[in-house]
Tab-separated table of C-alpha atoms in Angstrom:
chain	number	residue	atom	x	y	z
C	1	MET	CA	5.394	-15.957	37.220
C	2	ALA	CA	8.360	-17.730	35.632
C	3	ASN	CA	10.228	-16.079	32.778
C	4	VAL	CA	11.985	-17.245	29.643
C	5	GLN	CA	15.108	-15.712	28.167
C	6	PHE	CA	14.024	-13.971	24.964
C	7	ASP	CA	16.476	-13.063	22.204
C	8	LEU	CA	15.616	-11.448	18.876
C	9	VAL	CA	18.233	-11.026	16.167
C	10	SER	CA	18.111	-9.975	12.546
C	11	PRO	CA	20.956	-9.930	10.020
C	12	GLU	CA	21.558	-6.268	10.875
C	13	ARG	CA	21.556	-6.376	14.678
C	14	ARG	CA	20.444	-7.839	17.980
C	15	LEU	CA	17.137	-6.192	18.806
C	16	ALA	CA	16.289	-7.696	22.189
C	17	SER	CA	17.643	-9.822	24.986
C	18	VAL	CA	15.317	-9.795	27.968
C	19	ALA	CA	13.620	-12.022	30.536
C	20	ALA	CA	10.028	-12.273	29.300
C	21	SER	CA	6.857	-13.638	30.842
C	22	GLU	CA	5.394	-14.286	27.388
C	23	VAL	CA	6.283	-13.941	23.731
C	24	ARG	CA	3.503	-13.735	21.122
C	25	ILE	CA	4.781	-15.058	17.819
C	26	PRO	CA	3.287	-14.668	14.319
C	27	ALA	CA	3.973	-18.256	13.253
C	28	THR	CA	3.119	-19.516	9.778
C	29	GLU	CA	0.779	-22.117	11.280
C	30	GLY	CA	-1.004	-19.438	13.337
C	31	ASP	CA	-0.288	-17.072	16.192
C	32	MET	CA	1.231	-18.682	19.250
C	33	THR	CA	2.292	-17.623	22.726
C	34	ALA	CA	5.466	-19.000	24.286
C	35	MET	CA	5.914	-18.989	28.055
C	36	ALA	CA	8.129	-20.741	30.589
C	37	ASN	CA	8.052	-24.551	30.401
C	38	HIS	CA	6.882	-24.545	26.776
C	39	LEU	CA	7.447	-27.797	24.923
C	40	PRO	CA	10.421	-27.635	22.551
C	41	THR	CA	9.235	-26.211	19.237
C	42	ILE	CA	10.770	-24.761	16.107
C	43	THR	CA	8.465	-22.743	13.868
C	44	THR	CA	8.720	-20.448	10.892
C	45	LEU	CA	7.482	-16.878	11.075
C	46	ARG	CA	5.140	-15.044	8.759
C	47	PRO	CA	5.116	-11.251	8.470
C	48	GLY	CA	3.507	-9.926	11.608
C	49	VAL	CA	3.917	-8.236	14.945
C	50	LEU	CA	5.935	-10.100	17.563
C	51	VAL	CA	5.020	-9.020	21.107
C	52	VAL	CA	7.279	-9.465	24.140
C	53	VAL	CA	5.818	-9.010	27.628
C	54	HIS	CA	8.352	-8.421	30.405
C	55	ASP	CA	8.666	-6.715	33.806
C	56	GLY	CA	9.350	-3.374	32.114
C	57	GLY	CA	6.191	-3.530	29.983
C	58	MET	CA	5.558	-4.722	26.474
C	59	ASP	CA	7.649	-4.365	23.312
C	60	GLU	CA	6.449	-4.858	19.738
C	61	TYR	CA	8.571	-5.776	16.735
C	62	VAL	CA	7.539	-6.024	13.101
C	63	VAL	CA	9.040	-9.152	11.544
C	64	SER	CA	8.946	-10.186	7.894
C	65	GLY	CA	9.764	-13.858	8.399
C	66	GLY	CA	12.351	-16.131	9.942
C	67	PHE	CA	12.389	-18.839	12.604
C	68	ALA	CA	11.617	-19.169	16.307
C	69	GLU	CA	13.159	-21.804	18.545
C	70	ILE	CA	11.219	-22.299	21.754
C	71	ASN	CA	12.034	-24.437	24.764
C	72	ALA	CA	11.236	-24.487	28.472
C	73	GLU	CA	13.756	-21.775	29.378
C	74	SER	CA	14.225	-19.647	26.253
C	75	VAL	CA	12.764	-18.246	23.059
C	76	SER	CA	15.170	-17.343	20.268
C	77	VAL	CA	13.921	-15.598	17.151
C	78	LEU	CA	16.088	-15.316	14.051
C	79	ALA	CA	14.237	-12.859	11.849
C	80	GLU	CA	14.800	-12.227	8.144
C	81	GLN	CA	13.999	-8.608	8.911
C	82	ALA	CA	12.876	-7.140	12.231
C	83	LEU	CA	12.311	-3.613	13.458
C	84	PRO	CA	10.950	-2.168	16.673
C	85	ARG	CA	7.374	-1.044	15.998
C	86	SER	CA	8.439	2.559	16.675
C	87	GLU	CA	10.872	2.424	13.717
C	88	VAL	CA	8.266	1.283	11.182
C	89	THR	CA	7.298	4.553	9.537
C	90	GLN	CA	5.052	4.819	6.487
C	91	GLU	CA	8.162	5.062	4.291
C	92	VAL	CA	9.733	1.932	5.816
C	93	PHE	CA	6.447	0.049	5.513
C	94	ASP	CA	6.052	1.093	1.868
C	95	ARG	CA	9.498	-0.374	1.117
C	96	MET	CA	8.576	-3.624	2.875
C	97	VAL	CA	5.378	-3.916	0.818
C	98	GLU	CA	7.279	-3.078	-2.369
C	99	ASP	CA	9.824	-5.806	-1.600
C	100	ALA	CA	6.987	-8.300	-1.092
C	101	ARG	CA	5.328	-7.173	-4.348
C	102	ASN	CA	8.640	-7.559	-6.215
C	103	ALA	CA	9.039	-11.079	-4.795
C	104	LEU	CA	5.552	-11.939	-6.090
C	105	ASP	CA	6.292	-10.469	-9.528
C	106	HIS	CA	9.570	-12.407	-9.668
C	107	ALA	CA	7.825	-15.640	-8.683
C	108	ARG	CA	5.176	-15.118	-11.359
C	109	ASP	CA	7.782	-14.395	-14.030
C	110	LYS	CA	10.498	-16.905	-13.159
C	111	GLN	CA	8.669	-19.684	-11.334
C	112	LYS	CA	5.277	-19.779	-13.015
C	113	ASP	CA	5.524	-23.568	-13.277
C	114	GLU	CA	5.800	-23.814	-9.500
C	115	PRO	CA	2.405	-22.710	-8.146
C	116	ASP	CA	3.454	-23.299	-4.522
C	117	VAL	CA	6.222	-20.686	-4.856
C	118	VAL	CA	3.839	-18.163	-6.425
C	119	ASP	CA	1.208	-18.857	-3.748
C	120	ALA	CA	3.792	-18.384	-0.985
C	121	ALA	CA	4.880	-15.050	-2.478
C	122	ALA	CA	1.242	-13.911	-2.735
C	123	LYS	CA	0.682	-14.902	0.914
C	124	LEU	CA	3.788	-12.955	1.940
C	125	LEU	CA	2.427	-9.829	0.249
C	126	SER	CA	-1.003	-10.321	1.808
C	127	ASP	CA	0.506	-10.793	5.284
C	128	MET	CA	2.703	-7.707	4.874
C	129	VAL	CA	-0.296	-5.557	3.927
C	130	ALA	CA	-2.172	-6.961	6.952
C	131	VAL	CA	0.717	-5.922	9.215
C	132	GLY	CA	0.315	-2.330	8.036
C	133	THR	CA	-3.402	-2.405	8.727
C	134	HIS	CA	-2.730	-3.862	12.186
C	135	ILE	CA	-0.252	-1.115	13.116
C	136	GLY	CA	-2.243	1.706	11.529
C	137	LEU	CA	-0.304	2.306	8.317
C	138	ASP	CA	-1.750	2.649	4.818
C	139	SER	CA	-0.712	-0.129	2.447
C	140	LYS	CA	-1.708	1.956	-0.623
C	141	GLN	CA	-2.578	-1.350	-2.268
C	142	SER	CA	-5.966	-1.550	-3.999
C	143	SER	CA	-5.330	-5.135	-5.041
C	144	PHE	CA	-2.635	-7.753	-4.841
C	145	GLY	CA	-2.336	-7.968	-8.630
């Protein structure tokens, strides 16, 4: 099976650079899988789990957003925040949810006349809580306020 060059970077560091047989991406328009010979695509990311399948196995990364550029030979992900799944402890996840909640509160307070901004912030919080459920962490959120 043909591979693509996969690179994942966040503002803090380069997290991965590997030949991958597939990359599962949490895109804002829906989950997608990129493989060799994919049509050129640029997509935004929603909070989710990015999965990279390669000869050495499978790696998972929790991303909070960003962009993916896909073409026939490579997949490059520029994440707003990304961590290997193994580094996402309950404490780290709680901070990520708190950041998303603060963004929603800020949008409600400062941009109440822009419903699209408030809706996007609410979706971000909802997606972040869903990530925790997916990876087995407790969101400690009874409602999204």
